[in-house]
mmCIF file of C-alpha atoms in Angstrom:
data_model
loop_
_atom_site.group_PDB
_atom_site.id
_atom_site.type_symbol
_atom_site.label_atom_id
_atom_site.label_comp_id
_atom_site.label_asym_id
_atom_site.label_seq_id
_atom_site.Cartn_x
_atom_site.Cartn_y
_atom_site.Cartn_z
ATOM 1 C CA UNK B 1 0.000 0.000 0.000
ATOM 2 C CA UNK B 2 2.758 2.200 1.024
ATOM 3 C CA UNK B 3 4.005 1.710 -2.813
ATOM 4 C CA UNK B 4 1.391 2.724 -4.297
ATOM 5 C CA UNK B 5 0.868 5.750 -2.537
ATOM 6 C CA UNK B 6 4.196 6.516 -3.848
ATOM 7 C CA UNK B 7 3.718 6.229 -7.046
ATOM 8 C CA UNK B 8 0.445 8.145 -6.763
ATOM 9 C CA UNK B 9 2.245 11.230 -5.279
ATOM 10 C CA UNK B 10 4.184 11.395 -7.770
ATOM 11 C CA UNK B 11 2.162 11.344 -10.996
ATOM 12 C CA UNK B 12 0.218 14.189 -9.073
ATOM 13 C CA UNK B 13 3.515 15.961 -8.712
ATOM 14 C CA UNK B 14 4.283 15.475 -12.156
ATOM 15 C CA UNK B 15 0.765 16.566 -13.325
ATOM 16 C CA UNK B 16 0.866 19.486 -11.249
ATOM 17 C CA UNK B 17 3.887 20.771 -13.188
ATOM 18 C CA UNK B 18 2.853 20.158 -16.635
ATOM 19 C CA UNK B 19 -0.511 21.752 -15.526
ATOM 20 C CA UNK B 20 1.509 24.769 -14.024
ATOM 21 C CA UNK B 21 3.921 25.160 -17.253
ATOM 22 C CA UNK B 22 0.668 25.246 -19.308
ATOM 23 C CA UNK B 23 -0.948 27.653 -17.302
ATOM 24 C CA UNK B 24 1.965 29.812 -17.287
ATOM 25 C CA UNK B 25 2.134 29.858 -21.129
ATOM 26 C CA UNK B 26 -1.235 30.406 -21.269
ATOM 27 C CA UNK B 27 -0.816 33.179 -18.905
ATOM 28 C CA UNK B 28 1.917 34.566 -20.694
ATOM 29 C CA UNK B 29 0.003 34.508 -24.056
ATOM 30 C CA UNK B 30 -3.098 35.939 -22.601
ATOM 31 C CA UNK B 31 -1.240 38.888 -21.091
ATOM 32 C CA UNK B 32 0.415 39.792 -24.603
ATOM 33 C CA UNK B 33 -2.035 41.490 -27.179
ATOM 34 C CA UNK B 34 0.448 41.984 -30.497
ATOM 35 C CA UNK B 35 -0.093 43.693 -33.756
ATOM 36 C CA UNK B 36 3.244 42.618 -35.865
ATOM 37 C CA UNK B 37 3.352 44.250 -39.092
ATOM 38 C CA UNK B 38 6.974 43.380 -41.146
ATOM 39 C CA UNK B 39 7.900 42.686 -44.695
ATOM 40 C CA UNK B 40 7.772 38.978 -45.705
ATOM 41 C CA UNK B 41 11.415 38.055 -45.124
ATOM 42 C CA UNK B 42 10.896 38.688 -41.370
ATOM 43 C CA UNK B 43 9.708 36.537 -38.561
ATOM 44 C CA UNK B 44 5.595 36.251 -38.237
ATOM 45 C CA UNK B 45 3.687 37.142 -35.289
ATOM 46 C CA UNK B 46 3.573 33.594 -33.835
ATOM 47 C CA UNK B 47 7.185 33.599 -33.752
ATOM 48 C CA UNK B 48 7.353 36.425 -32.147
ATOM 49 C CA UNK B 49 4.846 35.310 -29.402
ATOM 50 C CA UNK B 50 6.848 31.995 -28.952
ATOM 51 C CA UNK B 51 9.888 33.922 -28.293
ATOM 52 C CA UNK B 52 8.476 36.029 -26.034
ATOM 53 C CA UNK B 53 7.048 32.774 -24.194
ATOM 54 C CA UNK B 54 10.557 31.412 -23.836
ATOM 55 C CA UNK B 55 11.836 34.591 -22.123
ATOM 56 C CA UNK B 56 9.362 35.299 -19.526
ATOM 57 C CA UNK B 57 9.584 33.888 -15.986
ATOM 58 C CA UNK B 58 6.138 33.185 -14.520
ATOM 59 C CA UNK B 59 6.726 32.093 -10.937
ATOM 60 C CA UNK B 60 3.474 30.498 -9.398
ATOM 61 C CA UNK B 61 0.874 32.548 -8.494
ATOM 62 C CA UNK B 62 2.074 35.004 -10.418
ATOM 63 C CA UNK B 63 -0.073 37.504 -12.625
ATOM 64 C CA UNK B 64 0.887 40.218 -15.096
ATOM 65 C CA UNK B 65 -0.286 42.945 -16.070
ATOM 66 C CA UNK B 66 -1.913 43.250 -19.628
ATOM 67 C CA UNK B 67 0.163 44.533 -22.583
ATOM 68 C CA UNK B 68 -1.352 45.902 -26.045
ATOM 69 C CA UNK B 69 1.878 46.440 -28.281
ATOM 70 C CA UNK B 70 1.983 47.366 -31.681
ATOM 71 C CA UNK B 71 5.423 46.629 -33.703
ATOM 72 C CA UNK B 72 5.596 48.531 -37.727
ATOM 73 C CA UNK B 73 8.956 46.956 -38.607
ATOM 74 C CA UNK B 74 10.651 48.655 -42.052
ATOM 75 C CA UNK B 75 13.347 47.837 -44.552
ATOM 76 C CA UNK B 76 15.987 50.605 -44.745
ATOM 77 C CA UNK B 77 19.078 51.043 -46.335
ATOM 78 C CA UNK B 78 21.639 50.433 -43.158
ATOM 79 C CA UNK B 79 19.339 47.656 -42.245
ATOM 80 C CA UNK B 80 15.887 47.004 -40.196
ATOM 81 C CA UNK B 81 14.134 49.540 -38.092
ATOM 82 C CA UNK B 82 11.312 48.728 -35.876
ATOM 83 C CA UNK B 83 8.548 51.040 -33.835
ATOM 84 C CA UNK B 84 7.242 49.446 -30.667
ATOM 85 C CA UNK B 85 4.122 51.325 -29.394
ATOM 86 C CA UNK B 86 3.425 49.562 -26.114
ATOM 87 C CA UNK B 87 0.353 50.251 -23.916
ATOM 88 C CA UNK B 88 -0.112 48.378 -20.234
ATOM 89 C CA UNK B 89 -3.639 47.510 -18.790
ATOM 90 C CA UNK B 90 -2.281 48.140 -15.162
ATOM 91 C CA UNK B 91 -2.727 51.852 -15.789
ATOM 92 C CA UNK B 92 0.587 52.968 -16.890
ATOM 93 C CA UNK B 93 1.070 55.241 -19.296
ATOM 94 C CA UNK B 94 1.833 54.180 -22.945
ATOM 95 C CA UNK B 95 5.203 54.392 -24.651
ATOM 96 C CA UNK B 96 7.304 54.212 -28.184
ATOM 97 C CA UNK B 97 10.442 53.034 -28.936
ATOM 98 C CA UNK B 98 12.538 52.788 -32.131
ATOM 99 C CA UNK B 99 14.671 49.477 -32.766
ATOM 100 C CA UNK B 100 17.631 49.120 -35.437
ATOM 101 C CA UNK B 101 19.008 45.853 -36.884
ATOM 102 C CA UNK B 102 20.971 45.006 -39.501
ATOM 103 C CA UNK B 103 19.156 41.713 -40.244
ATOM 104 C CA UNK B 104 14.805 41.334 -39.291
ATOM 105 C CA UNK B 105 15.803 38.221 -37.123
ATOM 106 C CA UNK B 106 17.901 40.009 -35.035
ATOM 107 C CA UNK B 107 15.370 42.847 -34.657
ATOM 108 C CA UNK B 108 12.793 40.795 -33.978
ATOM 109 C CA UNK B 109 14.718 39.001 -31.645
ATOM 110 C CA UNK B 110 15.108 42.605 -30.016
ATOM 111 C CA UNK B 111 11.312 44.039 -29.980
ATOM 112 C CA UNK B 112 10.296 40.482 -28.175
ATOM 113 C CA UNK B 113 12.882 41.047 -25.472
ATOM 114 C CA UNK B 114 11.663 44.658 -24.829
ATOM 115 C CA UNK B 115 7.810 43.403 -24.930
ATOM 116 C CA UNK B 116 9.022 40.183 -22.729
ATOM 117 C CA UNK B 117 10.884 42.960 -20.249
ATOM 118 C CA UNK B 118 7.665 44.817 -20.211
ATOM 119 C CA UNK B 119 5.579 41.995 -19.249
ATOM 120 C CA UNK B 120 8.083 41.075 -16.261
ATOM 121 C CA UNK B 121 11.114 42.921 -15.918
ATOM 122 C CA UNK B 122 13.131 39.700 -14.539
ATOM 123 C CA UNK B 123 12.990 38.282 -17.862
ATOM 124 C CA UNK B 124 15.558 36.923 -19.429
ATOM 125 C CA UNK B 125 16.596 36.855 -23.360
ATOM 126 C CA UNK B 126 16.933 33.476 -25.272
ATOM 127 C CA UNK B 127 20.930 32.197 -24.685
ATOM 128 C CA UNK B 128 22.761 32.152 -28.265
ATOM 129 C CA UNK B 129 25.363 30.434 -29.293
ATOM 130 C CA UNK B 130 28.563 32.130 -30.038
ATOM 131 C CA UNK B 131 29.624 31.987 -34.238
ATOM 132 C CA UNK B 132 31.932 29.886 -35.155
ATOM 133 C CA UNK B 133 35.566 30.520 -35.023
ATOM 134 C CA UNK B 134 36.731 31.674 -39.067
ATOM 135 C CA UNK B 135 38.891 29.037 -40.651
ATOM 136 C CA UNK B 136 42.087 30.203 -41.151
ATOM 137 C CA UNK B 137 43.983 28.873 -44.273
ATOM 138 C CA UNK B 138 47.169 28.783 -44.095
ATOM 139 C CA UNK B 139 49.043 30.824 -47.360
ATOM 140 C CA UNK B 140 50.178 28.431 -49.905
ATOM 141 C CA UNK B 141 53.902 27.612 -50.451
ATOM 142 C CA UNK B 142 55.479 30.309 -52.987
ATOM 143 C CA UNK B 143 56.161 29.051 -56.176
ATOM 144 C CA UNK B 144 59.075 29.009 -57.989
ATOM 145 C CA UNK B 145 58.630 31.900 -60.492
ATOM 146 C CA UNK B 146 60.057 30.728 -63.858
ATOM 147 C CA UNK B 147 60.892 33.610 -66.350
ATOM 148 C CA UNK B 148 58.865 33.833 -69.542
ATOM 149 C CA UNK B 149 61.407 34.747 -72.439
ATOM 150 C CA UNK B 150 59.650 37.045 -75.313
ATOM 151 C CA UNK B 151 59.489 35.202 -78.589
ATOM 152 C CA UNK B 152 62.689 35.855 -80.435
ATOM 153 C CA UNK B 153 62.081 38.733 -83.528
ATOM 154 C CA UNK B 154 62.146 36.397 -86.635
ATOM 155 C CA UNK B 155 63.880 38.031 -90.097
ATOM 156 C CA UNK B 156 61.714 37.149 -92.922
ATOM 157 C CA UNK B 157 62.868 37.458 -96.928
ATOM 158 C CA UNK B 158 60.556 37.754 -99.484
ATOM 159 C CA UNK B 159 60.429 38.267 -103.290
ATOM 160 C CA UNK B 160 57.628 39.965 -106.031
ATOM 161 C CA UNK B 161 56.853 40.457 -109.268
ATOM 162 C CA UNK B 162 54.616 42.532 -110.685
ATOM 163 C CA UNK B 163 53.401 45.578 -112.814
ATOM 164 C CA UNK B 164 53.255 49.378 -112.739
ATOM 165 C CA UNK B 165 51.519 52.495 -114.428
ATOM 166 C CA UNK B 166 54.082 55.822 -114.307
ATOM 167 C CA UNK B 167 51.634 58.726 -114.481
ATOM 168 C CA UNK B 168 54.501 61.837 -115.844
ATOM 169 C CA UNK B 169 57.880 60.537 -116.318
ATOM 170 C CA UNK B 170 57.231 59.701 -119.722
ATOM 171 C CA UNK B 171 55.609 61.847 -121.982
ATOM 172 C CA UNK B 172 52.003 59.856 -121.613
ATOM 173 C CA UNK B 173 51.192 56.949 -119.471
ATOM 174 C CA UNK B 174 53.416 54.126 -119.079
ATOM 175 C CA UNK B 175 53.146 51.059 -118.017
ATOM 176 C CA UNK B 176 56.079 48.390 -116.806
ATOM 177 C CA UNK B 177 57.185 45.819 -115.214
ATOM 178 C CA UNK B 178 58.684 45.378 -111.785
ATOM 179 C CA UNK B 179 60.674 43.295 -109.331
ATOM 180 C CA UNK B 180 61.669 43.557 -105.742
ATOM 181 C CA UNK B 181 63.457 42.113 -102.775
ATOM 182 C CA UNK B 182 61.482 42.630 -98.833
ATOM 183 C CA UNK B 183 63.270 42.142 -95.594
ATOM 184 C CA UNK B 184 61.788 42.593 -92.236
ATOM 185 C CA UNK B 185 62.437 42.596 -88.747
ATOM 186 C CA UNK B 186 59.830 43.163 -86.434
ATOM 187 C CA UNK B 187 57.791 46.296 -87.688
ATOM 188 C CA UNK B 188 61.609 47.371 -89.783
ATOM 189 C CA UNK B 189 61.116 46.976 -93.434
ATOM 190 C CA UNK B 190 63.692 46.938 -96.075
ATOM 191 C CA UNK B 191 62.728 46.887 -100.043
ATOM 192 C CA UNK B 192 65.212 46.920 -102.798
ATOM 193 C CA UNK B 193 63.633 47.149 -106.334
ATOM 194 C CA UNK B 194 63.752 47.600 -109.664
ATOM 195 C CA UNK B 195 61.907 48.517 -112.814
ATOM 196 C CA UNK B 196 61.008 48.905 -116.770
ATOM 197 C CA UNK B 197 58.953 51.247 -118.253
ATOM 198 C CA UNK B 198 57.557 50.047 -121.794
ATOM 199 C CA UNK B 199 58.805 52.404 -124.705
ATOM 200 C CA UNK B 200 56.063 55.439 -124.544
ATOM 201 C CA UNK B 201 56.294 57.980 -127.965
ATOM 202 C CA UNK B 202 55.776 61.147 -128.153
ATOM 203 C CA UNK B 203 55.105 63.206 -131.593
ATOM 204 C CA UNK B 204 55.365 66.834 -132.778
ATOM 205 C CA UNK B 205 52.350 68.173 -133.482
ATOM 206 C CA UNK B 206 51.200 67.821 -136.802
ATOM 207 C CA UNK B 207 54.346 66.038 -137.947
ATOM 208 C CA UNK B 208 55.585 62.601 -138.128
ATOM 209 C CA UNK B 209 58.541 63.353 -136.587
ATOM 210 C CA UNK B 210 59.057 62.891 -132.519
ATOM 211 C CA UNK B 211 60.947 60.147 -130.370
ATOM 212 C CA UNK B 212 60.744 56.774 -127.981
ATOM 213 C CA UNK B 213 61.342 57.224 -124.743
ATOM 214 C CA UNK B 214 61.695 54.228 -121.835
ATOM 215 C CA UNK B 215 62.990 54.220 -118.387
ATOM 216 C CA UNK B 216 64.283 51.833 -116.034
ATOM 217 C CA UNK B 217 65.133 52.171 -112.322
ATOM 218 C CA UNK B 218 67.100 50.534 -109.181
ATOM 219 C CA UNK B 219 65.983 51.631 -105.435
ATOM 220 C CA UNK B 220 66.292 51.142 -101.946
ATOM 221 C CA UNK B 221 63.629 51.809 -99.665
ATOM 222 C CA UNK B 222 63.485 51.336 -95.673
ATOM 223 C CA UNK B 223 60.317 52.288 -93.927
ATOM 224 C CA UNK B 224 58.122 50.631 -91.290
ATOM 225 C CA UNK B 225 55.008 48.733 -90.612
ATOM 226 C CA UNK B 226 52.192 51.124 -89.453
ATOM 227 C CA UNK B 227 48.969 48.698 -89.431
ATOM 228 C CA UNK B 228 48.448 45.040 -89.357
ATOM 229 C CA UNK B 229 44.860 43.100 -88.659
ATOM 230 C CA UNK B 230 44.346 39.883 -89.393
ATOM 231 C CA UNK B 231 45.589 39.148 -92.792
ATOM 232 C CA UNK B 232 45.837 42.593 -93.852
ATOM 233 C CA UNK B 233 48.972 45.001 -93.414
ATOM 234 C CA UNK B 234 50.042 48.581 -94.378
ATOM 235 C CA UNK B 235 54.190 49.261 -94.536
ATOM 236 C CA UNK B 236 55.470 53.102 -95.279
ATOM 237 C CA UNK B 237 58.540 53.538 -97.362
ATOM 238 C CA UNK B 238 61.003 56.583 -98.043
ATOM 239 C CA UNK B 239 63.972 55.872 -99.908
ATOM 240 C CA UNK B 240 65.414 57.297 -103.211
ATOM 241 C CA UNK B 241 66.405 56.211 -106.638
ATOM 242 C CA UNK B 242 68.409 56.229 -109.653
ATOM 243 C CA UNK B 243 66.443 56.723 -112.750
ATOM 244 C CA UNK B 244 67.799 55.863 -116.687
ATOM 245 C CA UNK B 245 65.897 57.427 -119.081
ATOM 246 C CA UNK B 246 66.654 56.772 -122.743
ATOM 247 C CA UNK B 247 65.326 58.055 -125.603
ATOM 248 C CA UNK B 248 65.373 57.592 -130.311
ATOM 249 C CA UNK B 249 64.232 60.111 -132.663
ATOM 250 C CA UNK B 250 62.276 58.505 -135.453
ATOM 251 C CA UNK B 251 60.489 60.426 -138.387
ATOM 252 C CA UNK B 252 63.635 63.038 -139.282
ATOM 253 C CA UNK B 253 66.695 63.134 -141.548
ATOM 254 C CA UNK B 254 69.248 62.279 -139.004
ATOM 255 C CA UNK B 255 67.600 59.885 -136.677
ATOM 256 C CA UNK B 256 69.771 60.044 -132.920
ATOM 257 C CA UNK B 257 69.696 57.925 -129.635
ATOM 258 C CA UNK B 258 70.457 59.627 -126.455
ATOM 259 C CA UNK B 259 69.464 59.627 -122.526
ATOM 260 C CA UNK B 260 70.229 61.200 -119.189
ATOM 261 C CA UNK B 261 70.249 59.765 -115.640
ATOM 262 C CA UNK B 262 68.873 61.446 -112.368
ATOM 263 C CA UNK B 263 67.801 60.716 -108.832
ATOM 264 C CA UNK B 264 64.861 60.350 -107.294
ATOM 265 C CA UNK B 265 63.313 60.745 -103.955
ATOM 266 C CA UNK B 266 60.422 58.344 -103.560
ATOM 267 C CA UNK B 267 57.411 57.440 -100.679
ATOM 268 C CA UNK B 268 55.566 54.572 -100.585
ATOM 269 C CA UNK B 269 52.708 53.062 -99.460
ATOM 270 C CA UNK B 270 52.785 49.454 -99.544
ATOM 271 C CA UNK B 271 49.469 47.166 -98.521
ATOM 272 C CA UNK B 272 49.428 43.476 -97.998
ATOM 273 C CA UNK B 273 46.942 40.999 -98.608
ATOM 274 C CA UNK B 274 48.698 37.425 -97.321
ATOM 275 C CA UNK B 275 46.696 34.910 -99.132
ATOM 276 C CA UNK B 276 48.687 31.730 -97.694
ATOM 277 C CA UNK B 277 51.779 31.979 -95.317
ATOM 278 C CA UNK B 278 53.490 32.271 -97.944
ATOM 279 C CA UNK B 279 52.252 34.021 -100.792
ATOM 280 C CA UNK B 280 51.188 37.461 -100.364
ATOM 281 C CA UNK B 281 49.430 40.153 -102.391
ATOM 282 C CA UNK B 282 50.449 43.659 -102.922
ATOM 283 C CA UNK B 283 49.419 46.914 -104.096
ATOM 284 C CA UNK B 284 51.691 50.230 -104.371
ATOM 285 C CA UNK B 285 51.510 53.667 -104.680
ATOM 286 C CA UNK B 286 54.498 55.981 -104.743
ATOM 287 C CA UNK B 287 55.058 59.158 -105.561
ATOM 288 C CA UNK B 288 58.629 60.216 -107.305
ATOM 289 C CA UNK B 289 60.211 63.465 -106.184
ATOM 290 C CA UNK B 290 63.302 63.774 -109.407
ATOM 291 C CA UNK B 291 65.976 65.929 -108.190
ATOM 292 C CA UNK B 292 66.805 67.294 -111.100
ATOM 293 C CA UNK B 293 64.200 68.344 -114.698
ATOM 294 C CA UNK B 294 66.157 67.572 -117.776
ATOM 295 C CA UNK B 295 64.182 67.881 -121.034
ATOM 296 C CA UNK B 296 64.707 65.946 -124.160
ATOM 297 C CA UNK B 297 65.527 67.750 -127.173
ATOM 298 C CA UNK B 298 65.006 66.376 -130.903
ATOM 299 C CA UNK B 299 67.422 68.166 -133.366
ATOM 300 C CA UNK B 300 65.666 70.659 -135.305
ATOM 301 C CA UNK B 301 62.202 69.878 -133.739
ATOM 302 C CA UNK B 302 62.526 71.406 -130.589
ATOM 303 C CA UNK B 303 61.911 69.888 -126.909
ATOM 304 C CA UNK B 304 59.161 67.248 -126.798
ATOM 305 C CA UNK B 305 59.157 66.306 -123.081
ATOM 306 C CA UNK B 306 60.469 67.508 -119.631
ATOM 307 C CA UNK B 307 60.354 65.783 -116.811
ATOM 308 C CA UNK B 308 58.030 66.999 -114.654
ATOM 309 C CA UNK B 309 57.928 68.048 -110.503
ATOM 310 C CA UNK B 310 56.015 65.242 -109.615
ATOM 311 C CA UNK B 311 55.165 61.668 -111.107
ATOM 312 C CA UNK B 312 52.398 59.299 -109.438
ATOM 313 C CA UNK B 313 52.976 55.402 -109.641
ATOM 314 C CA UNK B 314 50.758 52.710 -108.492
ATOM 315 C CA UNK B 315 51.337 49.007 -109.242
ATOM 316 C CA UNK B 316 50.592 45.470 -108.064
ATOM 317 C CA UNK B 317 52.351 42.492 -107.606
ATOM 318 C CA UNK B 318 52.644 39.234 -106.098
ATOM 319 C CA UNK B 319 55.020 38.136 -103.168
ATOM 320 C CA UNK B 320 56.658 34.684 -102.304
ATOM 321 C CA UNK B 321 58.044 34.755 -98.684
ATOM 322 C CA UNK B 322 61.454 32.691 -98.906
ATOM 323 C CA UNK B 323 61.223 32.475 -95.110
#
């Protein structure tokens, strides 16, 4: 019998304390009258309650007073920002306080603290746990730096052929044929060249009478690469020239041969079209600069062509890179 009794005390014990943890919630919740208004990414209003639960003591026999709170919580820039309007039922006077936070769990861990405080001042706020320690990684081992060489500047050789169209240095048009030798380093260009202009004849007017004339030419021009995209390239050459120009009289008595020499100064323009690796396309432009203006004379007929201040070329040709 005196077992059972016992046990009997015991599960009243035991109910009595369940009992008296319920009522205390209940107490608790009763006492709280909350209006939560927060944007979506915060804690809701039963949350809030539940927290506020955990924090307030409620020793037996205890009763609080009632508490009307209102809590407006807002997104700002810095963070959260919450205004608690609280209002007791024991007759004191209302109040408002303003809450910061830079996350809405953290705030809202905040307003139920203050509205658990104001419900019994003993209260305590929920234990956290500290944050973990921040792993530390320890800096990797140096590496051995190896030195990157630049590419070494390759010399290339190439050769062309091709043809030209002389604007002045002839009396009329002529045309001719050309060949030339490229070198480069880097952007450095080197071009040696040389040419034949066809026979071109001039007449005097009104008479059968007048002369043959025909050029050819040996140059060296250096210069420099000023574009390149792709398969496309632009070089600009300055050098000079030595220019043989040779002339026959047909059409009188006492028909004569004759020529002069002179130098040249000569710019280029030089564009590149490289069809394979090694064959590349090329059109010129250059315009001669003749130091000197001879004229050529026919015996008895006068002077039938002088060579002018300026003479235009422009040409095309084909390149083979030797390597």
């Amino acid at each position: 019998m005196a077992r059972w009794r016992n046990v009997c005390i015991a599960h009243a014990l035991a109910c009595a304390v369940v009992v008296a943890a319920v009522a205390a919630r209940g107490q608790a919740e009763d006492a709280l009258e909350l209006e939560w208004t927060a944007p979506p990414e915060c804690p809701d209003v039963e949350a809030v309650r539940a927290n506020v639960r955990q924090m307030v003591r409620n020793p037996e026999g205890a009763e609080r007073p009632k508490l009307a709170a209102r809590v407006v919580v807002r997104k700002e820039a810095s963070g959260y920002r919450a205004e608690v309007s609280r209002e007791r039922g024991d007759g004191g006077s209302g109040s408002v306080r303003s809450l910061e936070g830079g996350t809405c769990a953290e705030l809202s861990d905040a307003v139920a603290l203050v509205l658990a405080l104001t419900l019994d001042p003993t209260a305590v706020g929920p234990a956290r746990q500290a944050p973990p320690a921040p792993t530390v990684t320890p800096p990797a081992p140096p590496r051995a730096s190896i030195p990157v060489q630049d590419a070494p500047i390759r010399v290339h050789l190439a050769t062309s052929a091709g043809a030209f169209l002389d604007s002045t240095m002839l009396p009329s048009l002529a045309a001719g044929a050309r060949v030339g030798v490229q070198g480069s380093y880097g952007w450095a260009r080197l071009e040696l060249r040389g040419a034949l202009a066809f026979e071109n004849e001039a007449a005097i007017a009104n008479r059968a009478a007048g002369a043959r004339y025909r050029f050819f030419e040996v140059g060296v021009l250096p210069g420099a690469q000023v574009f390149s995209r792709g398969p496309v390239s632009l070089d600009l050459l300055a050098g000079g020239h030595w220019v043989r120009v040779l002339g026959s009289s047909f059409g009188v008595s006492q028909v004569a041969d004759g020529g002069t020499s002179l130098a040249v100064l000569d710019a280029a323009a030089v564009a590149r079209f490289e069809l394979f690796s090694w064959l590349l396309l090329r059109a010129e432009i250059d315009g001669w600069v003749p130091l000197s203006r001879p004229g050529f004379v026919v015996e008895g007929l006068g002077t039938l062509h002088r060579v002018p201040v300026i003479s235009l070329q422009g040409g095309l040709s084909v390149a083979v890179v030797l390597f």
